[in-house]
Tab-separated table of C-alpha atoms in Angstrom:
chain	number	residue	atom	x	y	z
A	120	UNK	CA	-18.765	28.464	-29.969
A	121	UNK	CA	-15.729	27.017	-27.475
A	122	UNK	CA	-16.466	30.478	-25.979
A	123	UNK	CA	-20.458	30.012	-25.315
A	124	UNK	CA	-19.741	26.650	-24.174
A	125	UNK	CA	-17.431	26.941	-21.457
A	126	UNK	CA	-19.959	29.716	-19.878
A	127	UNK	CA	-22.769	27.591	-20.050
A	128	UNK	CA	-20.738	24.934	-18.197
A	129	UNK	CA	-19.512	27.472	-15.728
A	130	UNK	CA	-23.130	28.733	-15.277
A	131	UNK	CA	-24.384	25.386	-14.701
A	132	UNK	CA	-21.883	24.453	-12.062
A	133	UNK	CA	-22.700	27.925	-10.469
A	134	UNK	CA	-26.650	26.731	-10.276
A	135	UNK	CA	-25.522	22.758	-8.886
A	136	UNK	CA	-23.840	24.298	-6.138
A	137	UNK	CA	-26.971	26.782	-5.423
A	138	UNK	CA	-28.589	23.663	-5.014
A	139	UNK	CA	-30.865	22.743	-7.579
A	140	UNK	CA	-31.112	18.990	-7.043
A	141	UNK	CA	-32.994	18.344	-10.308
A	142	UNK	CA	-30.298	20.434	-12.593
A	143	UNK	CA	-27.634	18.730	-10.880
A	144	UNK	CA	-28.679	14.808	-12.264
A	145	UNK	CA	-29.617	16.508	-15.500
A	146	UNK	CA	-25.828	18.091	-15.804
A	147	UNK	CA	-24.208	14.895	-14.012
A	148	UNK	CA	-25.338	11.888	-16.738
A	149	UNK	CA	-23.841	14.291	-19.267
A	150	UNK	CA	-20.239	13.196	-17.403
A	151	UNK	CA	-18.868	16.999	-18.061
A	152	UNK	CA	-15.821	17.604	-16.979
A	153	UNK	CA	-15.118	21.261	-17.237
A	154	UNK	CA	-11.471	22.487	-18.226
A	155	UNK	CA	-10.620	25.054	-15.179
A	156	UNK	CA	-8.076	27.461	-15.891
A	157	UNK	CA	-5.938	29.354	-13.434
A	158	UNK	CA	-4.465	33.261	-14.230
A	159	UNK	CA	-1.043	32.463	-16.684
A	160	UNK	CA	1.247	34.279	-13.415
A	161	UNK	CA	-0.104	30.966	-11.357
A	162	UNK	CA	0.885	28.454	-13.968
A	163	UNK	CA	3.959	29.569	-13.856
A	164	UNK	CA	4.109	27.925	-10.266
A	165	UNK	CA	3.857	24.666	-11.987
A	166	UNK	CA	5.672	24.662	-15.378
A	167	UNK	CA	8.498	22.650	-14.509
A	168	UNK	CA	6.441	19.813	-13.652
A	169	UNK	CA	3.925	20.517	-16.250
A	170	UNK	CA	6.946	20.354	-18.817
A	171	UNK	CA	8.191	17.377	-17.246
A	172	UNK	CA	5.117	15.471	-18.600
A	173	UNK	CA	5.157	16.635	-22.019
A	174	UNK	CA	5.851	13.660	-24.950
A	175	UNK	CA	5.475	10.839	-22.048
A	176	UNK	CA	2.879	8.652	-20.816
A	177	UNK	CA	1.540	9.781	-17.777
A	178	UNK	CA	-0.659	6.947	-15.339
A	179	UNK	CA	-2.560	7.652	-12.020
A	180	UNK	CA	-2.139	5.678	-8.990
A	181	UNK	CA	-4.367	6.170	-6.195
A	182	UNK	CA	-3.613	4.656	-3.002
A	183	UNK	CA	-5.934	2.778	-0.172
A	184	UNK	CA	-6.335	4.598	2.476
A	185	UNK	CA	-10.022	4.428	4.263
A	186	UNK	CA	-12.357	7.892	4.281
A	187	UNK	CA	-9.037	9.674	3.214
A	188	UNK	CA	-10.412	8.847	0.158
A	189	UNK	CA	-11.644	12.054	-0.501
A	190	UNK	CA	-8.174	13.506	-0.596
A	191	UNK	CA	-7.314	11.937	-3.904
A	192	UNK	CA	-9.748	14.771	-5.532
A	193	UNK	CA	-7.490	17.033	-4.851
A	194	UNK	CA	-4.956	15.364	-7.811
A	195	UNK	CA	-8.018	15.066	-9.909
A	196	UNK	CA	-8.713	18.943	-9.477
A	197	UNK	CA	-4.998	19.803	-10.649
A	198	UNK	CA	-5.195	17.217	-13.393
A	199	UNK	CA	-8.598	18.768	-14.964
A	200	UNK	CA	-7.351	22.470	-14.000
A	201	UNK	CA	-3.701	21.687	-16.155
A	202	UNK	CA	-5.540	19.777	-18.747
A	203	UNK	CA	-3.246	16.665	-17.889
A	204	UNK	CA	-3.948	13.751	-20.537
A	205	UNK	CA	-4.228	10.615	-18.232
A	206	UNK	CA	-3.843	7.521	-20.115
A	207	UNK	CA	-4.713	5.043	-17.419
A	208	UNK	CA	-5.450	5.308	-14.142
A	209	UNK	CA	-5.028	2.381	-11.689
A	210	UNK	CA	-6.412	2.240	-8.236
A	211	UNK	CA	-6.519	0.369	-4.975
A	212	UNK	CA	-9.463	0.095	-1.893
A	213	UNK	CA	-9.650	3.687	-1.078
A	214	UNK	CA	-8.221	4.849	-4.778
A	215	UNK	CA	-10.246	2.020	-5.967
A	216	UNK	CA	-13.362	4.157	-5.312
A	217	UNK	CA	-12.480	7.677	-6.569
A	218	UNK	CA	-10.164	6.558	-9.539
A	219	UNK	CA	-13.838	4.486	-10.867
A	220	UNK	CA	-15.939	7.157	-10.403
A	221	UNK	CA	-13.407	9.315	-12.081
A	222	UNK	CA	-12.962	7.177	-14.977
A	223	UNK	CA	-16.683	7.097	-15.601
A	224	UNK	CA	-16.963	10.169	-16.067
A	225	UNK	CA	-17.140	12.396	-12.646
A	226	UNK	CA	-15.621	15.561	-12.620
A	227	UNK	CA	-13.318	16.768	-9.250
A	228	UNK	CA	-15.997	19.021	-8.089
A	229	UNK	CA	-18.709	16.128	-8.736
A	230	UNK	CA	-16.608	14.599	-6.769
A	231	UNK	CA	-15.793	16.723	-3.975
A	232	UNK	CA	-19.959	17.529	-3.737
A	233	UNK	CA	-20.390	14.384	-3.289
A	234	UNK	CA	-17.820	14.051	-0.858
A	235	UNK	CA	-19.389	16.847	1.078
A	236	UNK	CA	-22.969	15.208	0.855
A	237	UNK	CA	-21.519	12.241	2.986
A	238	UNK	CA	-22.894	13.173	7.093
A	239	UNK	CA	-23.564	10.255	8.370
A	240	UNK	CA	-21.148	6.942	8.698
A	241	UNK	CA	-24.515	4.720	9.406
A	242	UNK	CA	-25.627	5.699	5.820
A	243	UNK	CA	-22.152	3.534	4.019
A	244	UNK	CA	-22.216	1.574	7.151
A	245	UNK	CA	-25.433	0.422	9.099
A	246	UNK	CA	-26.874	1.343	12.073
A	247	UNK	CA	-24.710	1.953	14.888
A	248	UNK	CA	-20.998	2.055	12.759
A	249	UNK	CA	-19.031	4.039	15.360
A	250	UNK	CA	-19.858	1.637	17.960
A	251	UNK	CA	-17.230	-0.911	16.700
A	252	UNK	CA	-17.498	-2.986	19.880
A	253	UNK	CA	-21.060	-3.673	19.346
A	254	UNK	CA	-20.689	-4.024	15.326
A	255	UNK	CA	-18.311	-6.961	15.760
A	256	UNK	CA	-20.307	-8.645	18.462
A	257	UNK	CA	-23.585	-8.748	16.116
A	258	UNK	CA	-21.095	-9.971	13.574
A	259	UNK	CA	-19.694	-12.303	15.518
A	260	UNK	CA	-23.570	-13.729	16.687
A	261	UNK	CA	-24.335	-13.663	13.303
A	262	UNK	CA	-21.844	-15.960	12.441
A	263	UNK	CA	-22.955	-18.845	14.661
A	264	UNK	CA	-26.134	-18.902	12.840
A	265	UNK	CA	-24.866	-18.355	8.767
A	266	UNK	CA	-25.177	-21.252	7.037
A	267	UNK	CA	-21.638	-23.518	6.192
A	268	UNK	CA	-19.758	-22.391	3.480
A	269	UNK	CA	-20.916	-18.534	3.891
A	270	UNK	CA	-18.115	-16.290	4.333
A	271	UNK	CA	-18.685	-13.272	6.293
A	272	UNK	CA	-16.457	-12.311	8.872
A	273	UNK	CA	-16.607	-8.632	9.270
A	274	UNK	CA	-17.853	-5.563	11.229
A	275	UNK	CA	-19.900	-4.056	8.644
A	276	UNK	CA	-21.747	-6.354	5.636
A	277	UNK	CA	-21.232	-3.779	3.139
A	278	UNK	CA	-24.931	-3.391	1.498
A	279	UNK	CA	-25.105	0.153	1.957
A	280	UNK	CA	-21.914	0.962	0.896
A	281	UNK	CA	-22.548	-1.436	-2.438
A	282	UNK	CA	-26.135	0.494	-2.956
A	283	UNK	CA	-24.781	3.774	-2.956
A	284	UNK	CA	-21.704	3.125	-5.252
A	285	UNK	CA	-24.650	1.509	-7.532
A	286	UNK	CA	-26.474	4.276	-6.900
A	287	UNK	CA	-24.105	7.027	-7.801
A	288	UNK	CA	-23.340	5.206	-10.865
A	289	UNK	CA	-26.271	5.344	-12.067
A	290	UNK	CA	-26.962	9.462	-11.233
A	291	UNK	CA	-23.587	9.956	-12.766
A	292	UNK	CA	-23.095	7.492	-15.728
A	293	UNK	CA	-26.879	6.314	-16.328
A	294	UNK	CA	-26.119	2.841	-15.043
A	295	UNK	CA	-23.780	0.589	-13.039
A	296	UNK	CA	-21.030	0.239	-15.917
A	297	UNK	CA	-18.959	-3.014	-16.392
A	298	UNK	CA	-15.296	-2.223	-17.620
A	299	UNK	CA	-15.895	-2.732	-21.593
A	300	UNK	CA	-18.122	0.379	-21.053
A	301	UNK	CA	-15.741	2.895	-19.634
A	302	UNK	CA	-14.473	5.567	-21.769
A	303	UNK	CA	-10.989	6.402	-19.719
A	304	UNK	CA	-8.831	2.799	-19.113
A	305	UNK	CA	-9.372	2.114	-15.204
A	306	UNK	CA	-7.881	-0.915	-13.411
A	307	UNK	CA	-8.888	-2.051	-9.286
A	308	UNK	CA	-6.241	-4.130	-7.422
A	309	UNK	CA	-7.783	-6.309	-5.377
A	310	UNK	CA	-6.451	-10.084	-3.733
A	311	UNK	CA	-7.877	-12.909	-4.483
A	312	UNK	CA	-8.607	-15.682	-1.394
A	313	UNK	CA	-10.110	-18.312	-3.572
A	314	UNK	CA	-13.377	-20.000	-3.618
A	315	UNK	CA	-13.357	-20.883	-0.206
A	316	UNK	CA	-13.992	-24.591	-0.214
A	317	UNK	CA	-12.118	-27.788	0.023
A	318	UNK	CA	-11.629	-28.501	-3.667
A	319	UNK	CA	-9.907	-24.887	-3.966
A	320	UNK	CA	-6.006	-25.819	-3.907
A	321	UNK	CA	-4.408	-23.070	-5.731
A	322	UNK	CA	-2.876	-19.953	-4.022
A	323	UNK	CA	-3.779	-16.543	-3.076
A	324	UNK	CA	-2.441	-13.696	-5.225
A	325	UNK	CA	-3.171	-10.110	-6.705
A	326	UNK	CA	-5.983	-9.851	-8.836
A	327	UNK	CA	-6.505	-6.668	-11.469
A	328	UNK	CA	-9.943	-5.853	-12.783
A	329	UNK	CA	-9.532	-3.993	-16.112
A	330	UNK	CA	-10.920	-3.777	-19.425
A	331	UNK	CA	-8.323	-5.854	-20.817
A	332	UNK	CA	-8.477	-8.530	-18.281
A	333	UNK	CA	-12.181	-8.442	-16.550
A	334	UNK	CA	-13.920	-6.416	-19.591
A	335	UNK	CA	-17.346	-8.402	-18.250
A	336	UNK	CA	-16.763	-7.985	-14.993
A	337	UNK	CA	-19.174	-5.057	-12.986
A	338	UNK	CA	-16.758	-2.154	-11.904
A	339	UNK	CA	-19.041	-1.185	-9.073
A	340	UNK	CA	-18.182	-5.392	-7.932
A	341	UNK	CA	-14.575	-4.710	-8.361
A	342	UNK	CA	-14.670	-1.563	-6.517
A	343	UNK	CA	-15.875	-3.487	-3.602
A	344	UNK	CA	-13.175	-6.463	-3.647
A	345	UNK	CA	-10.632	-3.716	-4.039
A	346	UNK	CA	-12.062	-2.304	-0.740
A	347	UNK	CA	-13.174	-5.178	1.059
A	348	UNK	CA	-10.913	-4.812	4.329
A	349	UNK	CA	-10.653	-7.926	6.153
A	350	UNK	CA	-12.227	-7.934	9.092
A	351	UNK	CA	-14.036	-4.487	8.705
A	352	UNK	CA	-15.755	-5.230	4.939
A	353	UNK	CA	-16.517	-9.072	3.987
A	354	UNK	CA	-15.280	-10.594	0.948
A	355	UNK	CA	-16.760	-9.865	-2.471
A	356	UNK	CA	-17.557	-12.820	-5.093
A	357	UNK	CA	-16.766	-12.306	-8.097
A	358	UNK	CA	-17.154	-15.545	-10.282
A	359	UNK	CA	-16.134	-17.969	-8.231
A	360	UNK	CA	-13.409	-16.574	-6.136
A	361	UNK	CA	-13.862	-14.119	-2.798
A	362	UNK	CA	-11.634	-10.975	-3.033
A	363	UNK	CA	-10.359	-8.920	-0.093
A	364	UNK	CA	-8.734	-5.565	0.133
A	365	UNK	CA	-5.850	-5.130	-2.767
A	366	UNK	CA	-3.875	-3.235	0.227
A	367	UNK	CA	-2.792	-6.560	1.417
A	368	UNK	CA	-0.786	-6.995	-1.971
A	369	UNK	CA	-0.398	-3.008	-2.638
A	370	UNK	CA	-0.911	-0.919	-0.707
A	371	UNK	CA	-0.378	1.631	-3.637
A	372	UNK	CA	-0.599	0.663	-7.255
A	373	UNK	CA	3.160	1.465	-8.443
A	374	UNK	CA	4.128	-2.175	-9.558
A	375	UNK	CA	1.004	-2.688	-11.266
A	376	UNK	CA	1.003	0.265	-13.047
A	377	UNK	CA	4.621	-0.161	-14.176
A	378	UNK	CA	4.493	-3.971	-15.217
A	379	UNK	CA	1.548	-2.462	-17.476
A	380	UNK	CA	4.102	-0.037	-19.071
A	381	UNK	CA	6.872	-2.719	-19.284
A	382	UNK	CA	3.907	-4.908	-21.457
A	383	UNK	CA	4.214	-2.837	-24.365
A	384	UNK	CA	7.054	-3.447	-27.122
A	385	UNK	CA	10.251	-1.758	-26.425
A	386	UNK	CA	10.252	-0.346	-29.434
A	387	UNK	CA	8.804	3.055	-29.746
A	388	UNK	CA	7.860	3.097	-26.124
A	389	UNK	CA	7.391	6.394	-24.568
A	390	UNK	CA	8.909	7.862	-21.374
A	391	UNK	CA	6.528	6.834	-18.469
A	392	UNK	CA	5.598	8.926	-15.185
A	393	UNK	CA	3.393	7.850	-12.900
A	394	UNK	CA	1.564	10.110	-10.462
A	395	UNK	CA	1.545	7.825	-7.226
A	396	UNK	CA	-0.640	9.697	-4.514
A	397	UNK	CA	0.272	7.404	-1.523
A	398	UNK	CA	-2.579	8.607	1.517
A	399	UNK	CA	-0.811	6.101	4.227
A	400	UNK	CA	1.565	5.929	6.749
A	401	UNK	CA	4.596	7.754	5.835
A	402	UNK	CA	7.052	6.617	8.524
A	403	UNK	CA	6.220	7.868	11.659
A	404	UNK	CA	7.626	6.179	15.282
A	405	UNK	CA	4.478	4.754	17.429
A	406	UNK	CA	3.841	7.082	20.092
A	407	UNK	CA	1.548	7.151	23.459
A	408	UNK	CA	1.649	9.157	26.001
A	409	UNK	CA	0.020	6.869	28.249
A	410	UNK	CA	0.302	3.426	27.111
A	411	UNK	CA	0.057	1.817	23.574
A	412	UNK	CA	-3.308	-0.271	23.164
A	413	UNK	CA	-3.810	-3.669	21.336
A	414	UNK	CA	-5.042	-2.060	18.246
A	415	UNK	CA	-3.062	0.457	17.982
A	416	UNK	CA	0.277	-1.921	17.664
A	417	UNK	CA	-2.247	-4.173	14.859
A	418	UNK	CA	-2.452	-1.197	13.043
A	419	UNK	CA	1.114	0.061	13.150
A	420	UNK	CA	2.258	-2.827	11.963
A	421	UNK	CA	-0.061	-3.116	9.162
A	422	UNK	CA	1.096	0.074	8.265
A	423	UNK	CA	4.526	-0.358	8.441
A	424	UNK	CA	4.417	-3.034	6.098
A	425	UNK	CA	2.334	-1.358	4.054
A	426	UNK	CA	4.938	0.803	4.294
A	427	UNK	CA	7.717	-1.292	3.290
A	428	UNK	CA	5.589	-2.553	0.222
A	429	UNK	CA	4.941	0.833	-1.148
A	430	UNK	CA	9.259	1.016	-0.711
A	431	UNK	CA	10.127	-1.822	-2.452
A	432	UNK	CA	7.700	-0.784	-5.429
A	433	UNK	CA	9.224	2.831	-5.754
A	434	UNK	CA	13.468	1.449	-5.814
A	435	UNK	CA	11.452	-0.772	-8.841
A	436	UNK	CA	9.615	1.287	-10.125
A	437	UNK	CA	11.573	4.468	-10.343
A	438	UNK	CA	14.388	4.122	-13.230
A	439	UNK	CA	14.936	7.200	-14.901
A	440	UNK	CA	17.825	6.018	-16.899
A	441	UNK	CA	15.697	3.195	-18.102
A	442	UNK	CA	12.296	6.007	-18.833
A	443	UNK	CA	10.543	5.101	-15.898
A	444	UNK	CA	9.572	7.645	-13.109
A	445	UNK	CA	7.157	8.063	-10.179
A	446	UNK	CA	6.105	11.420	-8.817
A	447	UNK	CA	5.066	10.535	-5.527
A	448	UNK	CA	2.645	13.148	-4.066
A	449	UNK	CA	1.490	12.576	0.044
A	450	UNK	CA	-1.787	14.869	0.896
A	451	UNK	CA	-1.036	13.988	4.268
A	452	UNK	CA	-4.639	12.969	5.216
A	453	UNK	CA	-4.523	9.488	7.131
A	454	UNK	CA	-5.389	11.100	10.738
A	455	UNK	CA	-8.607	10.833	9.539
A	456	UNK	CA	-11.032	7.510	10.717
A	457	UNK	CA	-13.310	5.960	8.893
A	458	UNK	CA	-16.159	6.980	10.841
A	459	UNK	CA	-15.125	10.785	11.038
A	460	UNK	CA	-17.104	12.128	8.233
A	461	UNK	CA	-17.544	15.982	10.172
A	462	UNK	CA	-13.208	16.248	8.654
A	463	UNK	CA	-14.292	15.470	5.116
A	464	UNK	CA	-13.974	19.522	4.371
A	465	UNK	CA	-11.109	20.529	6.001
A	466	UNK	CA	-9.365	17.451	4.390
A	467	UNK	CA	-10.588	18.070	1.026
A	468	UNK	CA	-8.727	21.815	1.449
A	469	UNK	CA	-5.623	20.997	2.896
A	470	UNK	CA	-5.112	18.391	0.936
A	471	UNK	CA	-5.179	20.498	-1.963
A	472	UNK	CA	-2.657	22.809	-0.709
A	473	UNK	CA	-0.165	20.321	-0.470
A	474	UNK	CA	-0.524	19.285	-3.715
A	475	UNK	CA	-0.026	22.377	-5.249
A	476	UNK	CA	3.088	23.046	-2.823
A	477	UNK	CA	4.592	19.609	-3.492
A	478	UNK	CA	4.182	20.279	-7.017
A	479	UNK	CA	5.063	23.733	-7.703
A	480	UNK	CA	9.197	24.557	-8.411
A	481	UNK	CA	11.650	22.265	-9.768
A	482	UNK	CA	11.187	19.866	-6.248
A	483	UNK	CA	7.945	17.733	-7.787
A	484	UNK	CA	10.428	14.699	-7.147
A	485	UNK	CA	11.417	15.491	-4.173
A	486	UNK	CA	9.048	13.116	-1.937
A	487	UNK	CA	10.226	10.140	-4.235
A	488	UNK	CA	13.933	10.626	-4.044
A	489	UNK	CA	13.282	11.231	-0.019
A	490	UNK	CA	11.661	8.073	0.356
A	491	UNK	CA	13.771	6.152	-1.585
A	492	UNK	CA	16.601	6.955	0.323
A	493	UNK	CA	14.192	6.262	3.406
A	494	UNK	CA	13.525	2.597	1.587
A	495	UNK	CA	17.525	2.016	1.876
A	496	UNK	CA	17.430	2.420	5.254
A	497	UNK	CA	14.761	1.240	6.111
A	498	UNK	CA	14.897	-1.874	4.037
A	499	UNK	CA	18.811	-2.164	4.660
A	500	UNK	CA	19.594	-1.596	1.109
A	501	UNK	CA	22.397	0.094	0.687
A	502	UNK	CA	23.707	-0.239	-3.171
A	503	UNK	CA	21.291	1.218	-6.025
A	504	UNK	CA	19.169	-1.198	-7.373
């Protein structure tokens, strides 16, 4: 019966990618996500680290990271191909999005489809979203005419990009799901800026949406805060507090996924690894050729201290005596802007590759213990902490 089964699955996904439109939401509520098996000579590639995982936890954490987005499928491809047994996955902005969609049930090549489906910018965006200078002076009229106590200060205003993740909810899951309704434990960073009034004293801080925590709470609403960049996305409500982009806090979800791990009673805990797929800036000296604009030293500093955050979480994070590690994976894909939809398909391939090459061989640790010594020096840290 496993036999017929898998064919029928196989033949289905065959007839989606043919392009029938009405098989493909018939197939897609039914959340299948089909087991993919490689020939036993490739597995072989991939046993160390595949052994590595057996009798511990193993936890997902997806970085932010803009449209590279789409290069977290590539994890989600080897994780369904290996059979991996995720326990919880934990997200942030960009890793917000996928790690959801995921968790409600999309498969990696539901998800890459509808990563290749995506043409346009103006239809997540608005009219006119690669004309940035134009975008923030219509935000920026709009603003003198909002009504007091409105906050909206951004480039885009987000509808479209809050219909469709409604929207492919509901193709995909049958409707937009709050977090009590999700069969595979997700959790979004985002930051919370409060209510944005006078009578609001306390203090900004992280914020996780999970079923623990926010079990009420809309995931497709969380997704948003998680991703709401300030400046380019405006703040989501959510009760009565406005959330912003859970980059600001963490940039990739290490710390929280670890603190969840350290929650649990000592006692009979299992090993933990976490698979950390980190899509940002990985170091790199600002270069020009000509001469280095305004926004181009914004954003290198934003990076580099998202940079420095990610750091800090791995020399915590990262305690193998203590039965702790992080397998930090880099796809490499942050050359990509957020308007540049025409690289979605060469970034969905190469990003792949490296996956498989970072993970293949006894070296699937190697990018953590290179950036940890990279945090040392960076972070003038010299004994082991």
């Amino acid at each position: 019966m496993s036999i017929v089964i898998t064919l029928t699955v196989r033949y289905f996904e065959q007839y989606i990618r043919a392009g029938g439109l009405l098989m493909k939401r018939l197939f897609s509520k039914k959340a299948i996500k089909p087991a993919l098996k490689y020939p036993d000579h490739e597995s072989e590639r991939f046993k160390p680290f595949l052994d590595f995982l057996l009798g511990k936890k193993v936890y997902l954490a997806l970085s932010g990271g803009g449209l590279p987005l789409v290069c977290h499928i590539a994890i989600l491809r080897f994780i369904e191909t290996y059979n991996i047994p995720i326990e919880k996955i934990f997200g942030v902005s960009a890793g917000a999005v996928i790690g959801g969609f995921f968790a409600a049930g999309m498969s990696a090549s539901q998800l890459r489809e509808a990563a290749l489906s995506l043409k346009n910018p103006d239809e997540l965006f608005g009219r006119g979203s690669k004309h940035l200078l134009f975008r923030a002076l219509k935000a920026e009229l709009q603003s003198l005419f909002t009504k007091e106590g409105a906050i909206n200060p951004s480039i885009y205003d987000g509808k479209n990009l809050d219909k469709y993740i409604e929207q492919t909810f509901i193709e995909f899951f049958g409707k937009a799901p709050l977090f009590r309704d999700l069969r595979q434990y997700y959790a979004a960073v985002a930051f919370n800026i409060g209510a944005g009034n006078e009578l609001d004293t306390g203090e900004s801080e992280k914020a996780v949406f999970s079923p623990v925590k926010t079990p009420a709470v809309s995931v497709k609403d969380a997704i948003i805060a998680s991703m709401s960049i300030p400046g380019v996305l405006p703040p989501k409500k959510i009760g009565g507090s406005y959330y912003v982009d859970g980059g600001i806090a963490e940039h990739l979800p290490i710390i929280t996924a670890f603190e969840d791990w350290l929650e649990e009673k000592k006692r009979g805990r299992k090993k933990l690894v976490i698979i950390a797929v980190d899509l940002g800036y990985l170091g790199e000296k600002l270069r020009n050729k000509t001469e280095i604009k305004i926004h181009d030293m914004l954003t290198y500093a934003f990076n580099v201290r998202g940079k420095m955050i990610t750091q800090l979480s791995l020399l915590r994070a990262h305690k193998p005596n203590e039965g702790s590690f992080v397998v930090l994976l880099k796809p490499r894909c942050y050359d990509i802007g957020l308007t540049e939809f025409e690289k979605i398909p060469g970034a969905l391939d190469a990003s792949y590759r490296r996956i498989l090459k970072q993970l293949e061989g006894e070296n699937f640790l190697k990018e953590t213990e290179e950036d940890i010594e990279k945090a040392r020096r960076m972070l003038g840290i010299n004994e082991k902490i």
